[in-house]
């Protein structure tokens, strides 16, 4: 179990082939092998949400998934969502509402918020809070984040503020 | 005794035209932070950087009789294992010889990054 295992997957639309140790988790693979350091590692046991990425369309904790389990999968990180412009409006709302300070939790927050907005056109504040309840912020608080997500939902639904 | 309140006619330091108080302050670093392109300490990789692992006591109250680190020293890539008593008698490299809590650091091992 200590020999590297070959894996191939798609990361942000790019095909990646690598040899990884079976114990390597997906977060460390993205950060250390691919240098996609926007995926952050906070608690390392699936509580804080800083490592949230999208695998085959679903958001997951990349610290709780092994890199070998992502073999054949399509992975999207905050870098991918930023470059494609998928979350540009959400990011603009975060900036307008000053919904971040140190920004460590923000990539995970954006991944989780975008996941909710894809499932539901106009979620209520309680639903937004519920969906982001697995993403911890230790400096800004959640009020501004919920405001930003709510504003984005309304704008996407074609209604102003 | 009379309490003299500040004269509202007189402007204070906070009322200077360039004061930040009550103003929206631009945050030029937000864009990169929101794109996951900030640079945090854990994102840095330095030349000859090593990783450290701390061994923590599994016991709530115990006396360190000895630490057998031969197996740790044998592992490939291990640079150093710190487990010797320090200069001060009664103290280990990273803690006292008598442990009063569960979880204090009682040893450390560093290895090169791979």
PDB file of C-alpha atoms in Angstrom:
ATOM      1  CA  UNK A   1       0.000   0.000   0.000  1.00  0.00           C
ATOM      2  CA  UNK A   2       2.993   2.331  -0.130  1.00  0.00           C
ATOM      3  CA  UNK A   3       3.592   2.151  -3.876  1.00  0.00           C
ATOM      4  CA  UNK A   4       2.345   5.078  -5.997  1.00  0.00           C
ATOM      5  CA  UNK A   5      -0.850   4.412  -7.939  1.00  0.00           C
ATOM      6  CA  UNK A   6      -1.451   5.846 -11.426  1.00  0.00           C
ATOM      7  CA  UNK A   7      -4.565   8.005 -11.700  1.00  0.00           C
ATOM      8  CA  UNK A   8      -6.044  10.086 -14.460  1.00  0.00           C
ATOM      9  CA  UNK A   9      -8.785  12.615 -14.015  1.00  0.00           C
ATOM     10  CA  UNK A  10     -10.035  15.920 -15.324  1.00  0.00           C
ATOM     11  CA  UNK A  11      -9.305  19.049 -13.287  1.00  0.00           C
ATOM     12  CA  UNK A  12     -10.917  22.312 -14.386  1.00  0.00           C
ATOM     13  CA  UNK A  13     -11.406  20.875 -17.848  1.00  0.00           C
ATOM     14  CA  UNK A  14      -7.811  19.759 -18.189  1.00  0.00           C
ATOM     15  CA  UNK A  15      -6.755  16.133 -18.289  1.00  0.00           C
ATOM     16  CA  UNK A  16      -4.303  15.217 -15.525  1.00  0.00           C
ATOM     17  CA  UNK A  17      -2.262  12.013 -15.236  1.00  0.00           C
ATOM     18  CA  UNK A  18      -0.313  11.408 -12.054  1.00  0.00           C
ATOM     19  CA  UNK A  19       1.172   8.832  -9.736  1.00  0.00           C
ATOM     20  CA  UNK A  20       0.036   9.272  -6.153  1.00  0.00           C
ATOM     21  CA  UNK A  21       0.427   7.456  -2.857  1.00  0.00           C
ATOM     22  CA  UNK A  22      -2.813   5.688  -1.903  1.00  0.00           C
ATOM     23  CA  UNK A  23      -3.039   7.678   1.357  1.00  0.00           C
ATOM     24  CA  UNK A  24      -2.886  11.089  -0.365  1.00  0.00           C
ATOM     25  CA  UNK A  25      -6.142  12.999  -0.056  1.00  0.00           C
ATOM     26  CA  UNK A  26      -7.652  14.986  -2.892  1.00  0.00           C
ATOM     27  CA  UNK A  27      -7.035  18.351  -1.189  1.00  0.00           C
ATOM     28  CA  UNK A  28      -3.304  17.693  -0.868  1.00  0.00           C
ATOM     29  CA  UNK A  29      -3.200  16.341  -4.421  1.00  0.00           C
ATOM     30  CA  UNK A  30      -4.762  19.535  -5.778  1.00  0.00           C
ATOM     31  CA  UNK A  31      -2.574  21.787  -3.630  1.00  0.00           C
ATOM     32  CA  UNK A  32       0.778  20.033  -3.750  1.00  0.00           C
ATOM     33  CA  UNK A  33       0.783  18.180  -7.048  1.00  0.00           C
ATOM     34  CA  UNK A  34      -1.219  20.628  -9.167  1.00  0.00           C
ATOM     35  CA  UNK A  35      -0.417  23.792  -7.179  1.00  0.00           C
ATOM     36  CA  UNK A  36      -4.097  24.716  -7.089  1.00  0.00           C
ATOM     37  CA  UNK A  37      -3.755  26.266  -3.634  1.00  0.00           C
ATOM     38  CA  UNK A  38      -7.148  27.987  -3.746  1.00  0.00           C
ATOM     39  CA  UNK A  39      -8.553  24.815  -2.193  1.00  0.00           C
ATOM     40  CA  UNK A  40      -7.716  25.403   1.444  1.00  0.00           C
ATOM     41  CA  UNK A  41      -7.080  22.936   4.227  1.00  0.00           C
ATOM     42  CA  UNK A  42      -8.457  24.066   7.560  1.00  0.00           C
ATOM     43  CA  UNK A  43      -9.562  21.321   9.949  1.00  0.00           C
ATOM     44  CA  UNK A  44      -8.520  18.300   7.865  1.00  0.00           C
ATOM     45  CA  UNK A  45     -11.509  16.302   9.058  1.00  0.00           C
ATOM     46  CA  UNK A  46     -14.474  17.501   7.087  1.00  0.00           C
ATOM     47  CA  UNK A  47     -15.871  20.106   9.445  1.00  0.00           C
ATOM     48  CA  UNK A  48     -14.733  23.544   8.265  1.00  0.00           C
ATOM     49  CA  UNK A  49     -15.567  23.376   4.545  1.00  0.00           C
ATOM     50  CA  UNK A  50     -12.467  25.305   3.388  1.00  0.00           C
ATOM     51  CA  UNK A  51     -11.488  22.415   1.077  1.00  0.00           C
ATOM     52  CA  UNK A  52     -14.856  22.199  -0.718  1.00  0.00           C
ATOM     53  CA  UNK A  53     -14.520  21.269  -4.420  1.00  0.00           C
ATOM     54  CA  UNK A  54     -16.885  19.896  -7.034  1.00  0.00           C
ATOM     55  CA  UNK A  55     -16.494  16.283  -8.135  1.00  0.00           C
ATOM     56  CA  UNK A  56     -18.753  15.063 -10.955  1.00  0.00           C
ATOM     57  CA  UNK A  57     -21.137  17.932 -10.264  1.00  0.00           C
ATOM     58  CA  UNK A  58     -21.469  17.461  -6.503  1.00  0.00           C
ATOM     59  CA  UNK A  59     -19.621  19.444  -3.870  1.00  0.00           C
ATOM     60  CA  UNK A  60     -17.465  17.353  -1.552  1.00  0.00           C
ATOM     61  CA  UNK A  61     -14.844  17.815   1.163  1.00  0.00           C
ATOM     62  CA  UNK A  62     -11.579  17.195  -0.635  1.00  0.00           C
ATOM     63  CA  UNK A  63      -9.837  16.459   2.691  1.00  0.00           C
ATOM     64  CA  UNK A  64     -12.123  13.448   3.144  1.00  0.00           C
ATOM     65  CA  UNK A  65     -11.661  12.008  -0.330  1.00  0.00           C
ATOM     66  CA  UNK A  66      -8.581  10.182  -1.476  1.00  0.00           C
ATOM     67  CA  UNK A  67      -6.909  11.255  -4.683  1.00  0.00           C
ATOM     68  CA  UNK A  68      -7.179   7.667  -5.973  1.00  0.00           C
ATOM     69  CA  UNK A  69     -10.964   7.853  -5.518  1.00  0.00           C
ATOM     70  CA  UNK A  70     -11.030  10.744  -7.988  1.00  0.00           C
ATOM     71  CA  UNK A  71      -9.667   8.513 -10.744  1.00  0.00           C
ATOM     72  CA  UNK A  72     -11.775   9.053 -13.841  1.00  0.00           C
ATOM     73  CA  UNK A  73     -13.694  11.905 -12.231  1.00  0.00           C
ATOM     74  CA  UNK A  74     -14.192  15.505 -13.276  1.00  0.00           C
ATOM     75  CA  UNK A  75     -12.997  17.896 -10.566  1.00  0.00           C
ATOM     76  CA  UNK A  76     -13.643  21.626 -10.438  1.00  0.00           C
ATOM     77  CA  UNK A  77     -11.928  23.979  -8.028  1.00  0.00           C
ATOM     78  CA  UNK A  78     -12.340  27.672  -7.241  1.00  0.00           C
ATOM     79  CA  UNK A  79      -9.676  28.475  -9.846  1.00  0.00           C
ATOM     80  CA  UNK A  80     -11.765  26.747 -12.526  1.00  0.00           C
ATOM     81  CA  UNK A  81     -15.023  28.416 -11.488  1.00  0.00           C
ATOM     82  CA  UNK A  82     -13.276  31.803 -11.432  1.00  0.00           C
ATOM     83  CA  UNK A  83     -11.639  31.431 -14.842  1.00  0.00           C
ATOM     84  CA  UNK A  84     -14.830  30.241 -16.531  1.00  0.00           C
ATOM     85  CA  UNK A  85     -16.712  33.207 -15.057  1.00  0.00           C
ATOM     86  CA  UNK A  86     -19.304  30.887 -13.543  1.00  0.00           C
ATOM     87  CA  UNK A  87     -19.197  32.643 -10.170  1.00  0.00           C
ATOM     88  CA  UNK A  88     -18.218  36.143 -11.359  1.00  0.00           C
ATOM     89  CA  UNK A  89     -21.507  37.667 -10.178  1.00  0.00           C
ATOM     90  CA  UNK A  90     -21.282  35.895  -6.834  1.00  0.00           C
ATOM     91  CA  UNK A  91     -17.734  37.165  -6.356  1.00  0.00           C
ATOM     92  CA  UNK A  92     -18.852  40.700  -7.237  1.00  0.00           C
ATOM     93  CA  UNK A  93     -21.609  40.464  -4.619  1.00  0.00           C
ATOM     94  CA  UNK A  94     -19.117  39.226  -2.017  1.00  0.00           C
ATOM     95  CA  UNK A  95     -16.896  42.209  -2.814  1.00  0.00           C
ATOM     96  CA  UNK A  96     -19.767  44.725  -2.719  1.00  0.00           C
ATOM     97  CA  UNK A  97     -21.012  43.378   0.589  1.00  0.00           C
ATOM     98  CA  UNK A  98     -17.466  43.019   2.006  1.00  0.00           C
ATOM     99  CA  UNK A  99     -18.263  39.381   2.778  1.00  0.00           C
ATOM    100  CA  UNK A 100     -14.673  38.398   3.503  1.00  0.00           C
ATOM    101  CA  UNK A 101     -11.716  39.567   5.498  1.00  0.00           C
ATOM    102  CA  UNK A 102      -8.819  37.125   5.432  1.00  0.00           C
ATOM    103  CA  UNK A 103     -10.487  35.154   2.630  1.00  0.00           C
ATOM    104  CA  UNK A 104      -9.381  31.726   3.812  1.00  0.00           C
ATOM    105  CA  UNK A 105     -12.910  30.298   3.911  1.00  0.00           C
ATOM    106  CA  UNK A 106     -14.092  32.183   0.823  1.00  0.00           C
ATOM    107  CA  UNK A 107     -13.278  29.639  -1.928  1.00  0.00           C
ATOM    108  CA  UNK A 108     -15.239  27.000   0.016  1.00  0.00           C
ATOM    109  CA  UNK A 109     -18.069  29.464   0.676  1.00  0.00           C
ATOM    110  CA  UNK A 110     -18.291  30.291  -3.037  1.00  0.00           C
ATOM    111  CA  UNK A 111     -18.296  26.608  -4.020  1.00  0.00           C
ATOM    112  CA  UNK A 112     -21.105  25.844  -1.551  1.00  0.00           C
ATOM    113  CA  UNK A 113     -23.108  28.968  -2.436  1.00  0.00           C
ATOM    114  CA  UNK A 114     -22.876  28.252  -6.168  1.00  0.00           C
ATOM    115  CA  UNK A 115     -24.021  24.679  -5.495  1.00  0.00           C
ATOM    116  CA  UNK A 116     -27.135  25.985  -3.740  1.00  0.00           C
ATOM    117  CA  UNK A 117     -27.891  28.550  -6.453  1.00  0.00           C
ATOM    118  CA  UNK A 118     -27.668  25.819  -9.103  1.00  0.00           C
ATOM    119  CA  UNK A 119     -30.209  23.700  -7.220  1.00  0.00           C
ATOM    120  CA  UNK A 120     -32.562  26.465  -6.250  1.00  0.00           C
ATOM    121  CA  UNK A 121     -33.340  29.688  -8.064  1.00  0.00           C
ATOM    122  CA  UNK A 122     -34.363  31.775  -5.093  1.00  0.00           C
ATOM    123  CA  UNK A 123     -33.476  30.274  -1.738  1.00  0.00           C
ATOM    124  CA  UNK A 124     -34.566  32.007   1.453  1.00  0.00           C
ATOM    125  CA  UNK A 125     -32.078  33.263   4.039  1.00  0.00           C
ATOM    126  CA  UNK A 126     -32.691  30.205   6.217  1.00  0.00           C
ATOM    127  CA  UNK A 127     -31.954  27.888   3.303  1.00  0.00           C
ATOM    128  CA  UNK A 128     -28.784  29.820   2.500  1.00  0.00           C
ATOM    129  CA  UNK A 129     -27.669  29.543   6.113  1.00  0.00           C
ATOM    130  CA  UNK A 130     -28.477  25.837   6.132  1.00  0.00           C
ATOM    131  CA  UNK A 131     -26.508  25.206   2.921  1.00  0.00           C
ATOM    132  CA  UNK A 132     -23.507  27.172   4.188  1.00  0.00           C
ATOM    133  CA  UNK A 133     -23.666  25.669   7.677  1.00  0.00           C
ATOM    134  CA  UNK A 134     -20.738  23.410   6.854  1.00  0.00           C
ATOM    135  CA  UNK A 135     -18.485  26.331   5.964  1.00  0.00           C
ATOM    136  CA  UNK A 136     -16.828  28.034   8.879  1.00  0.00           C
ATOM    137  CA  UNK A 137     -15.725  31.654   8.841  1.00  0.00           C
ATOM    138  CA  UNK A 138     -13.605  32.777  11.769  1.00  0.00           C
ATOM    139  CA  UNK A 139     -13.322  36.495  11.047  1.00  0.00           C
ATOM    140  CA  UNK A 140     -16.088  38.150   9.015  1.00  0.00           C
ATOM    141  CA  UNK A 141     -19.186  36.352  10.275  1.00  0.00           C
ATOM    142  CA  UNK A 142     -22.036  35.087   8.149  1.00  0.00           C
ATOM    143  CA  UNK A 143     -24.453  38.000   7.801  1.00  0.00           C
ATOM    144  CA  UNK A 144     -22.634  39.610   4.878  1.00  0.00           C
ATOM    145  CA  UNK A 145     -22.100  36.239   3.185  1.00  0.00           C
ATOM    146  CA  UNK A 146     -25.826  35.434   3.370  1.00  0.00           C
ATOM    147  CA  UNK A 147     -26.594  38.935   2.053  1.00  0.00           C
ATOM    148  CA  UNK A 148     -24.269  38.418  -0.909  1.00  0.00           C
ATOM    149  CA  UNK A 149     -25.744  35.018  -1.799  1.00  0.00           C
ATOM    150  CA  UNK A 150     -29.288  36.356  -1.467  1.00  0.00           C
ATOM    151  CA  UNK A 151     -28.506  39.329  -3.718  1.00  0.00           C
ATOM    152  CA  UNK A 152     -26.937  37.067  -6.340  1.00  0.00           C
ATOM    153  CA  UNK A 153     -29.969  34.755  -6.296  1.00  0.00           C
ATOM    154  CA  UNK A 154     -32.309  37.700  -6.864  1.00  0.00           C
ATOM    155  CA  UNK A 155     -30.180  39.105  -9.655  1.00  0.00           C
ATOM    156  CA  UNK A 156     -29.996  35.749 -11.393  1.00  0.00           C
ATOM    157  CA  UNK A 157     -33.764  35.421 -11.108  1.00  0.00           C
ATOM    158  CA  UNK A 158     -33.942  38.711 -12.981  1.00  0.00           C
ATOM    159  CA  UNK A 159     -34.989  40.865 -10.073  1.00  0.00           C
ATOM    160  CA  UNK A 160     -33.061  43.844  -8.850  1.00  0.00           C
ATOM    161  CA  UNK A 161     -31.489  43.798  -5.338  1.00  0.00           C
TER     162      UNK A 161
ATOM    163  CA  UNK B   1     -19.186  68.845  39.718  1.00  0.00           C
ATOM    164  CA  UNK B   2     -19.801  69.958  36.181  1.00  0.00           C
ATOM    165  CA  UNK B   3     -19.407  67.763  33.180  1.00  0.00           C
ATOM    166  CA  UNK B   4     -18.085  69.580  30.160  1.00  0.00           C
ATOM    167  CA  UNK B   5     -19.236  67.977  26.936  1.00  0.00           C
ATOM    168  CA  UNK B   6     -17.157  68.290  23.809  1.00  0.00           C
ATOM    169  CA  UNK B   7     -18.076  71.333  21.846  1.00  0.00           C
ATOM    170  CA  UNK B   8     -19.769  70.111  18.648  1.00  0.00           C
ATOM    171  CA  UNK B   9     -18.536  73.246  16.920  1.00  0.00           C
ATOM    172  CA  UNK B  10     -14.965  72.063  17.180  1.00  0.00           C
ATOM    173  CA  UNK B  11     -13.955  69.365  14.697  1.00  0.00           C
ATOM    174  CA  UNK B  12     -11.907  66.459  15.963  1.00  0.00           C
ATOM    175  CA  UNK B  13      -9.220  64.344  14.299  1.00  0.00           C
ATOM    176  CA  UNK B  14     -11.959  61.972  13.091  1.00  0.00           C
ATOM    177  CA  UNK B  15     -13.607  64.691  11.033  1.00  0.00           C
ATOM    178  CA  UNK B  16     -10.610  65.269   8.810  1.00  0.00           C
ATOM    179  CA  UNK B  17     -11.550  65.022   5.130  1.00  0.00           C
ATOM    180  CA  UNK B  18      -9.304  61.982   4.629  1.00  0.00           C
ATOM    181  CA  UNK B  19     -10.653  60.060   7.647  1.00  0.00           C
ATOM    182  CA  UNK B  20     -11.667  56.427   6.995  1.00  0.00           C
ATOM    183  CA  UNK B  21     -14.506  56.607   9.474  1.00  0.00           C
ATOM    184  CA  UNK B  22     -17.877  56.014   7.861  1.00  0.00           C
ATOM    185  CA  UNK B  23     -16.301  55.491   4.424  1.00  0.00           C
ATOM    186  CA  UNK B  24     -16.315  52.479   2.144  1.00  0.00           C
ATOM    187  CA  UNK B  25     -12.686  51.476   1.848  1.00  0.00           C
ATOM    188  CA  UNK B  26     -11.558  49.804  -1.373  1.00  0.00           C
ATOM    189  CA  UNK B  27     -10.016  46.375  -0.860  1.00  0.00           C
ATOM    190  CA  UNK B  28      -7.728  45.704  -3.817  1.00  0.00           C
ATOM    191  CA  UNK B  29      -6.753  42.241  -2.522  1.00  0.00           C
ATOM    192  CA  UNK B  30     -10.299  40.843  -2.597  1.00  0.00           C
ATOM    193  CA  UNK B  31     -10.196  39.725  -6.233  1.00  0.00           C
ATOM    194  CA  UNK B  32      -7.294  37.341  -5.785  1.00  0.00           C
ATOM    195  CA  UNK B  33      -8.602  36.082  -2.430  1.00  0.00           C
ATOM    196  CA  UNK B  34     -11.974  35.235  -3.984  1.00  0.00           C
ATOM    197  CA  UNK B  35     -10.326  33.428  -6.893  1.00  0.00           C
ATOM    198  CA  UNK B  36      -8.283  31.247  -4.553  1.00  0.00           C
ATOM    199  CA  UNK B  37      -5.153  33.087  -5.604  1.00  0.00           C
ATOM    200  CA  UNK B  38      -4.118  34.525  -2.259  1.00  0.00           C
ATOM    201  CA  UNK B  39      -0.827  33.416  -0.754  1.00  0.00           C
ATOM    202  CA  UNK B  40      -1.181  31.995   2.744  1.00  0.00           C
ATOM    203  CA  UNK B  41       1.654  30.567   4.829  1.00  0.00           C
ATOM    204  CA  UNK B  42       0.515  27.010   4.092  1.00  0.00           C
ATOM    205  CA  UNK B  43       0.679  27.752   0.336  1.00  0.00           C
ATOM    206  CA  UNK B  44       4.355  28.601   0.437  1.00  0.00           C
ATOM    207  CA  UNK B  45       7.042  26.194  -0.585  1.00  0.00           C
ATOM    208  CA  UNK B  46      10.611  27.132   0.270  1.00  0.00           C
ATOM    209  CA  UNK B  47      13.910  25.584  -0.812  1.00  0.00           C
ATOM    210  CA  UNK B  48      14.819  22.550   1.340  1.00  0.00           C
ATOM    211  CA  UNK B  49      11.559  22.909   3.237  1.00  0.00           C
ATOM    212  CA  UNK B  50      10.800  20.077   5.664  1.00  0.00           C
ATOM    213  CA  UNK B  51       7.599  18.949   7.345  1.00  0.00           C
ATOM    214  CA  UNK B  52       7.396  18.360  11.070  1.00  0.00           C
ATOM    215  CA  UNK B  53       5.213  15.849  12.878  1.00  0.00           C
ATOM    216  CA  UNK B  54       4.562  16.148  16.607  1.00  0.00           C
ATOM    217  CA  UNK B  55       4.090  13.100  18.780  1.00  0.00           C
ATOM    218  CA  UNK B  56       1.487  13.793  21.443  1.00  0.00           C
ATOM    219  CA  UNK B  57       0.984  11.982  24.695  1.00  0.00           C
ATOM    220  CA  UNK B  58      -1.856   9.480  24.562  1.00  0.00           C
ATOM    221  CA  UNK B  59      -2.071   9.524  28.363  1.00  0.00           C
ATOM    222  CA  UNK B  60      -3.697  12.071  30.659  1.00  0.00           C
ATOM    223  CA  UNK B  61      -1.116  11.700  33.422  1.00  0.00           C
ATOM    224  CA  UNK B  62       2.124   9.846  32.980  1.00  0.00           C
ATOM    225  CA  UNK B  63       5.850   9.888  33.442  1.00  0.00           C
ATOM    226  CA  UNK B  64       8.047   9.650  30.352  1.00  0.00           C
ATOM    227  CA  UNK B  65      10.313   6.705  31.035  1.00  0.00           C
ATOM    228  CA  UNK B  66      11.767   6.592  27.552  1.00  0.00           C
ATOM    229  CA  UNK B  67      10.923   7.185  23.906  1.00  0.00           C
ATOM    230  CA  UNK B  68      11.955   4.555  21.403  1.00  0.00           C
ATOM    231  CA  UNK B  69      12.430   6.425  18.136  1.00  0.00           C
ATOM    232  CA  UNK B  70      14.568   3.870  16.310  1.00  0.00           C
ATOM    233  CA  UNK B  71      11.791   3.011  13.879  1.00  0.00           C
ATOM    234  CA  UNK B  72      11.090   6.699  13.135  1.00  0.00           C
ATOM    235  CA  UNK B  73      14.791   7.326  12.480  1.00  0.00           C
ATOM    236  CA  UNK B  74      14.882   4.409  10.050  1.00  0.00           C
ATOM    237  CA  UNK B  75      12.130   5.818   7.809  1.00  0.00           C
ATOM    238  CA  UNK B  76      13.325   7.220   4.475  1.00  0.00           C
ATOM    239  CA  UNK B  77      13.572  11.006   4.315  1.00  0.00           C
ATOM    240  CA  UNK B  78      13.594  11.613   8.068  1.00  0.00           C
ATOM    241  CA  UNK B  79      16.000  14.462   8.846  1.00  0.00           C
ATOM    242  CA  UNK B  80      15.804  14.571  12.617  1.00  0.00           C
ATOM    243  CA  UNK B  81      13.933  13.164  15.586  1.00  0.00           C
ATOM    244  CA  UNK B  82      13.923  15.420  18.629  1.00  0.00           C
ATOM    245  CA  UNK B  83      13.238  13.440  21.775  1.00  0.00           C
ATOM    246  CA  UNK B  84      16.220  14.006  24.094  1.00  0.00           C
ATOM    247  CA  UNK B  85      16.010  15.702  27.473  1.00  0.00           C
ATOM    248  CA  UNK B  86      16.988  19.342  27.123  1.00  0.00           C
ATOM    249  CA  UNK B  87      19.803  21.084  28.954  1.00  0.00           C
ATOM    250  CA  UNK B  88      17.511  21.710  31.891  1.00  0.00           C
ATOM    251  CA  UNK B  89      17.131  18.481  33.870  1.00  0.00           C
ATOM    252  CA  UNK B  90      13.584  17.270  34.259  1.00  0.00           C
ATOM    253  CA  UNK B  91      12.540  18.709  30.925  1.00  0.00           C
ATOM    254  CA  UNK B  92      12.276  16.873  27.660  1.00  0.00           C
ATOM    255  CA  UNK B  93      13.021  18.636  24.385  1.00  0.00           C
ATOM    256  CA  UNK B  94       9.440  19.742  24.063  1.00  0.00           C
ATOM    257  CA  UNK B  95       7.936  19.285  27.475  1.00  0.00           C
ATOM    258  CA  UNK B  96       8.295  18.312  31.115  1.00  0.00           C
ATOM    259  CA  UNK B  97       9.104  14.763  32.091  1.00  0.00           C
ATOM    260  CA  UNK B  98       5.832  14.476  34.023  1.00  0.00           C
ATOM    261  CA  UNK B  99       2.733  15.021  31.941  1.00  0.00           C
ATOM    262  CA  UNK B 100      -0.329  16.490  33.547  1.00  0.00           C
ATOM    263  CA  UNK B 101      -2.549  16.774  30.470  1.00  0.00           C
ATOM    264  CA  UNK B 102      -3.416  14.612  27.522  1.00  0.00           C
ATOM    265  CA  UNK B 103      -1.955  15.781  24.252  1.00  0.00           C
ATOM    266  CA  UNK B 104       1.161  17.861  24.970  1.00  0.00           C
ATOM    267  CA  UNK B 105       4.002  17.536  22.510  1.00  0.00           C
ATOM    268  CA  UNK B 106       6.621  15.111  23.704  1.00  0.00           C
ATOM    269  CA  UNK B 107       8.626  14.631  20.543  1.00  0.00           C
ATOM    270  CA  UNK B 108       9.001  15.847  16.997  1.00  0.00           C
ATOM    271  CA  UNK B 109      10.244  14.375  13.765  1.00  0.00           C
ATOM    272  CA  UNK B 110      11.062  16.290  10.589  1.00  0.00           C
ATOM    273  CA  UNK B 111      11.251  14.885   7.088  1.00  0.00           C
ATOM    274  CA  UNK B 112      11.832  16.330   3.669  1.00  0.00           C
ATOM    275  CA  UNK B 113       8.847  17.070   1.476  1.00  0.00           C
ATOM    276  CA  UNK B 114       8.047  14.697  -1.355  1.00  0.00           C
TER     277      UNK B 114
END
